Coordinates of N, CA, C and O in Angstrom, one line a residue:
M3 N 0.8 12.3 -10.1 CA 1.8 11.3 -10.0 C 2.8 11.6 -8.8 O 3.4 10.7 -8.3
A4 N 2.9 12.9 -8.5 CA 3.8 13.3 -7.4 C 3.4 12.6 -6.1 O 4.2 12.3 -5.3
D5 N 2.1 12.5 -5.9 CA 1.6 11.8 -4.7 C 2.1 10.4 -4.6 O 2.4 9.9 -3.5
V6 N 2.2 9.7 -5.7 CA 2.7 8.3 -5.7 C 4.2 8.3 -5.3 O 4.5 7.5 -4.4
Y7 N 5.0 9.2 -5.8 CA 6.4 9.3 -5.4 C 6.5 9.6 -3.9 O 7.3 9.0 -3.2
D8 N 5.7 10.5 -3.4 CA 5.7 10.9 -2.0 C 5.3 9.7 -1.1 O 5.9 9.4 -0.1
A9 N 4.3 9.0 -1.6 CA 3.8 7.8 -0.8 C 4.9 6.7 -0.8 O 5.0 6.0 0.3
L10 N 5.6 6.5 -1.9 CA 6.6 5.5 -1.9 C 7.9 5.9 -1.2 O 8.8 5.0 -1.0
A11 N 8.1 7.1 -0.8 CA 9.3 7.6 -0.2 C 9.5 7.0 1.2 O 10.7 6.8 1.6
A12 N 8.5 6.7 1.9 CA 8.6 6.1 3.3 C 8.8 4.6 3.3 O 8.0 3.9 2.7
P13 N 9.9 4.1 3.9 CA 10.1 2.7 4.0 C 8.9 1.9 4.6 O 8.6 0.8 4.1
A14 N 8.2 2.5 5.6 CA 7.1 1.8 6.2 C 6.0 1.6 5.2 O 5.3 0.6 5.2
R15 N 5.7 2.6 4.4 CA 4.7 2.5 3.4 C 5.0 1.5 2.3 O 4.1 0.8 1.8
R16 N 6.3 1.4 1.9 CA 6.7 0.4 1.0 C 6.5 -1.0 1.6 O 6.0 -1.9 0.9
A17 N 6.8 -1.1 2.9 CA 6.5 -2.4 3.6 C 5.1 -2.8 3.6 O 4.7 -3.9 3.4
I18 N 4.2 -1.8 3.8 CA 2.8 -2.0 3.8 C 2.3 -2.5 2.4 O 1.5 -3.5 2.3
L19 N 2.9 -1.9 1.4 CA 2.5 -2.4 0.0 C 3.0 -3.8 -0.2 O 2.3 -4.7 -0.8
D20 N 4.2 -4.2 0.4 CA 4.7 -5.6 0.3 C 3.7 -6.5 1.0 O 3.4 -7.6 0.5
V21 N 3.2 -6.1 2.2 CA 2.3 -6.9 2.9 C 1.0 -7.1 2.1 O 0.4 -8.2 2.1
L22 N 0.5 -6.1 1.4 CA -0.7 -6.2 0.7 C -0.5 -7.0 -0.6 O -1.5 -7.4 -1.2
T23 N 0.7 -7.2 -1.1 CA 0.9 -8.1 -2.2 C 0.6 -9.5 -1.9 O 0.3 -10.3 -2.8
V24 N 0.7 -9.9 -0.7 CA 0.5 -11.3 -0.2 C -1.0 -11.7 -0.4 O -1.3 -12.8 -0.9
R25 N -1.9 -10.8 0.0 CA -3.3 -11.1 -0.1 C -4.1 -9.8 -0.1 O -3.8 -8.9 0.6
D26 N -5.2 -9.7 -0.9 CA -6.1 -8.6 -0.9 C -7.0 -8.7 0.4 O -7.1 -9.7 1.0
D27 N -7.7 -7.6 0.6 CA -8.7 -7.5 1.7 C -8.1 -7.8 3.1 O -8.6 -8.7 3.7
Q28 N -7.1 -7.1 3.5 CA -6.5 -7.3 4.8 C -7.0 -6.1 5.7 O -7.0 -5.0 5.3
S29 N -7.3 -6.5 7.0 CA -7.7 -5.5 8.0 C -6.4 -4.8 8.5 O -5.3 -5.2 8.3
L30 N -6.7 -3.7 9.2 CA -5.6 -3.0 9.9 C -4.8 -3.9 10.8 O -3.6 -3.8 10.9
F31 N -5.5 -4.7 11.6 CA -4.9 -5.6 12.5 C -4.0 -6.6 11.8 O -2.8 -6.8 12.2
E32 N -4.5 -7.1 10.7 CA -3.6 -8.1 9.9 C -2.4 -7.4 9.4 O -1.3 -8.0 9.4
I33 N -2.5 -6.2 8.8 CA -1.4 -5.5 8.3 C -0.4 -5.2 9.3 O 0.8 -5.4 9.2
T34 N -0.8 -4.7 10.5 CA 0.1 -4.4 11.6 C 0.8 -5.6 12.1 O 2.0 -5.6 12.3
T35 N 0.1 -6.7 12.2 CA 0.7 -8.0 12.6 C 1.8 -8.5 11.6 O 2.8 -8.9 12.0
R36 N 1.4 -8.4 10.3 CA 2.4 -8.9 9.3 C 3.6 -8.0 9.2 O 4.7 -8.4 8.9
L37 N 3.4 -6.7 9.4 CA 4.6 -5.8 9.4 C 5.6 -6.2 10.4 O 6.8 -6.2 10.2
L38 N 5.1 -6.5 11.6 CA 6.0 -7.0 12.7 C 6.6 -8.4 12.4 O 7.8 -8.6 12.4
G39 N 5.7 -9.3 12.0 CA 6.2 -10.7 11.8 C 7.1 -10.8 10.6 O 8.1 -11.5 10.6
D40 N 6.7 -10.2 9.4 CA 7.4 -10.4 8.2 C 8.5 -9.4 7.9 O 9.5 -9.8 7.2
H41 N 8.4 -8.2 8.5 CA 9.4 -7.2 8.2 C 10.1 -6.6 9.4 O 11.0 -5.8 9.3
G42 N 9.7 -7.1 10.6 CA 10.3 -6.6 11.8 C 10.0 -5.1 12.1 O 10.8 -4.4 12.8
I43 N 8.9 -4.6 11.6 CA 8.5 -3.2 11.7 C 7.4 -3.1 12.8 O 6.3 -3.6 12.5
S44 N 7.7 -2.4 13.9 CA 6.7 -2.3 14.9 C 6.1 -0.9 14.9 O 6.8 0.1 15.2
L45 N 4.9 -0.8 14.4 CA 4.2 0.4 14.3 C 2.8 0.3 15.1 O 2.3 -0.8 15.1
T46 N 2.4 1.4 15.6 CA 1.0 1.3 16.3 C 0.0 1.2 15.2 O 0.2 1.6 14.0
R47 N -1.2 0.8 15.5 CA -2.3 0.7 14.6 C -2.6 2.1 14.0 O -2.9 2.3 12.9
Q48 N -2.5 3.1 14.9 CA -2.7 4.5 14.4 C -1.7 4.9 13.4 O -2.1 5.5 12.4
A49 N -0.4 4.6 13.6 CA 0.6 4.9 12.6 C 0.3 4.2 11.3 O 0.5 4.8 10.2
V50 N 0.0 2.9 11.3 CA -0.3 2.2 10.1 C -1.5 2.8 9.4 O -1.5 2.9 8.2
S51 N -2.5 3.2 10.2 CA -3.7 3.8 9.6 C -3.4 5.1 8.9 O -3.9 5.4 7.8
Q52 N -2.5 5.9 9.5 CA -2.0 7.1 8.8 C -1.3 6.8 7.5 O -1.5 7.5 6.5
H53 N -0.4 5.8 7.6 CA 0.3 5.4 6.3 C -0.7 4.9 5.3 O -0.5 5.3 4.1
L54 N -1.7 4.2 5.7 CA -2.7 3.7 4.7 C -3.4 4.8 4.1 O -3.8 4.8 2.9
A55 N -3.7 5.9 4.9 CA -4.4 7.0 4.3 C -3.6 7.7 3.2 O -4.1 8.1 2.2
V56 N -2.3 7.8 3.4 CA -1.4 8.4 2.4 C -1.4 7.6 1.2 O -1.5 8.1 0.1
L57 N -1.3 6.2 1.4 CA -1.3 5.3 0.2 C -2.6 5.4 -0.5 O -2.7 5.3 -1.7
E58 N -3.7 5.5 0.2 CA -5.0 5.5 -0.4 C -5.2 6.9 -1.2 O -5.7 6.9 -2.3
E59 N -4.7 7.9 -0.6 CA -4.8 9.2 -1.3 C -4.0 9.2 -2.6 O -4.4 9.8 -3.6
A60 N -2.9 8.5 -2.6 CA -2.0 8.3 -3.8 C -2.6 7.3 -4.8 O -2.1 7.2 -5.9
G61 N -3.7 6.6 -4.4 CA -4.3 5.7 -5.3 C -3.6 4.3 -5.3 O -4.0 3.4 -6.1
L62 N -2.7 4.1 -4.4 CA -2.0 2.8 -4.3 C -2.7 1.7 -3.5 O -2.5 0.6 -3.6
V63 N -3.7 2.2 -2.7 CA -4.5 1.3 -1.8 C -5.9 1.7 -1.9 O -6.2 2.9 -1.9
S64 N -6.8 0.7 -2.0 CA -8.2 1.0 -1.9 C -8.7 0.3 -0.7 O -8.1 -0.7 -0.2
S65 N -9.8 0.8 -0.2 CA -10.4 0.1 1.0 C -11.9 0.1 0.9 O -12.5 0.8 0.2
R66 N -12.5 -0.9 1.6 CA -13.9 -1.0 1.6 C -14.3 -1.5 3.0 O -13.5 -2.2 3.7
R67 N -15.5 -1.2 3.4 CA -16.0 -1.7 4.7 C -16.7 -3.0 4.5 O -17.4 -3.3 3.6
Q68 N -16.5 -3.9 5.5 CA -17.2 -5.1 5.6 C -17.6 -5.2 7.1 O -16.8 -5.6 8.0
G69 N -18.8 -4.9 7.4 CA -19.3 -4.8 8.8 C -18.5 -3.7 9.5 O -18.5 -2.6 9.0
R70 N -17.9 -4.0 10.6 CA -17.2 -3.0 11.4 C -15.7 -2.9 10.9 O -14.9 -2.1 11.5
T71 N -15.3 -3.8 10.0 CA -13.9 -3.8 9.6 C -13.7 -3.1 8.2 O -14.5 -3.3 7.3
R72 N -12.6 -2.4 8.1 CA -12.2 -1.8 6.8 C -11.1 -2.7 6.3 O -10.1 -3.0 6.9
L73 N -11.3 -3.2 5.0 CA -10.4 -4.1 4.3 C -9.6 -3.3 3.3 O -10.2 -2.5 2.5
H74 N -8.3 -3.6 3.2 CA -7.4 -2.8 2.3 C -6.9 -3.7 1.2 O -6.5 -4.9 1.5
T75 N -6.8 -3.2 0.0 CA -6.3 -3.9 -1.1 C -5.3 -3.0 -1.9 O -5.5 -1.8 -2.1
L76 N -4.3 -3.7 -2.4 CA -3.3 -3.0 -3.2 C -3.8 -2.7 -4.6 O -4.5 -3.5 -5.2
D77 N -3.6 -1.5 -5.1 CA -4.0 -1.1 -6.5 C -2.7 -0.7 -7.2 O -2.1 0.3 -6.9
T78 N -2.3 -1.5 -8.2 CA -1.0 -1.2 -8.9 C -1.1 -0.3 -10.1 O -0.1 0.0 -10.8
R79 N -2.3 0.2 -10.4 CA -2.5 1.1 -11.6 C -1.6 2.3 -11.6 O -1.0 2.6 -12.6
P80 N -1.4 3.0 -10.4 CA -0.5 4.1 -10.5 C 1.0 3.7 -10.8 O 1.7 4.5 -11.4
L81 N 1.4 2.5 -10.3 CA 2.7 2.0 -10.6 C 2.9 1.7 -12.1 O 4.0 2.0 -12.6
R82 N 1.9 1.2 -12.7 CA 1.9 0.9 -14.1 C 2.0 2.1 -14.9 O 2.7 2.2 -15.9
A83 N 1.4 3.2 -14.4 CA 1.4 4.5 -15.1 C 2.9 5.0 -15.1 O 3.3 5.6 -16.1
I84 N 3.6 4.8 -14.0 CA 5.0 5.2 -13.9 C 5.8 4.4 -14.9 O 6.7 5.0 -15.6
A85 N 5.6 3.1 -15.0 CA 6.3 2.3 -15.9 C 6.1 2.7 -17.3 O 7.0 2.6 -18.2
R86 N 4.9 3.0 -17.7 CA 4.6 3.5 -19.1 C 5.2 4.8 -19.4 O 5.5 5.1 -20.6
R87 N 5.5 5.6 -18.4 CA 6.1 6.9 -18.6 C 7.5 6.8 -19.2 O 7.9 7.5 -20.0
W88 N 8.3 5.8 -18.6 CA 9.6 5.6 -19.1 C 9.8 4.1 -19.5 O 10.3 3.3 -18.8
P89 N 9.4 3.9 -20.8 CA 9.5 2.5 -21.3 C 11.0 2.0 -21.3 O 11.9 2.8 -21.5
D90 N 11.1 0.7 -21.2 CA 12.4 0.1 -21.3 C 12.9 0.2 -22.7 O 12.3 -0.4 -23.6
K91 N 14.1 0.8 -22.9 CA 14.6 0.9 -24.3 C 15.0 -0.4 -24.9 O 14.9 -0.6 -26.1
E92 N 15.4 -1.4 -24.1 CA 15.8 -2.7 -24.6 C 14.6 -3.5 -25.1 O 14.8 -4.3 -26.0
S93 N 13.5 -3.3 -24.6 CA 12.3 -4.0 -25.0 C 11.6 -3.3 -26.2 O 10.7 -3.9 -26.8
S94 N 12.0 -2.2 -26.6 CA 11.4 -1.4 -27.7 C 11.8 -1.9 -29.0 O 12.9 -2.4 -29.3

């Protein structure tokens, strides 16, 4: 779970997760373009790729190959595990 917190610590990685909530199966080019257009964050493709690797290692992003393109998808299971760890006292 520590990896999840480390992955969420960087504002750029949180913005990438925001981009991936819009649509699954986005390429590196699409993510980089949306970061600039939607969030005003200008990162190189290499920087975005490194951030995606951290997110994937934490289990927050999964990727798959389609031809020459790698498509990235948000995986919210680690976030749900955090929410289950500290349940809302008001809803109990």
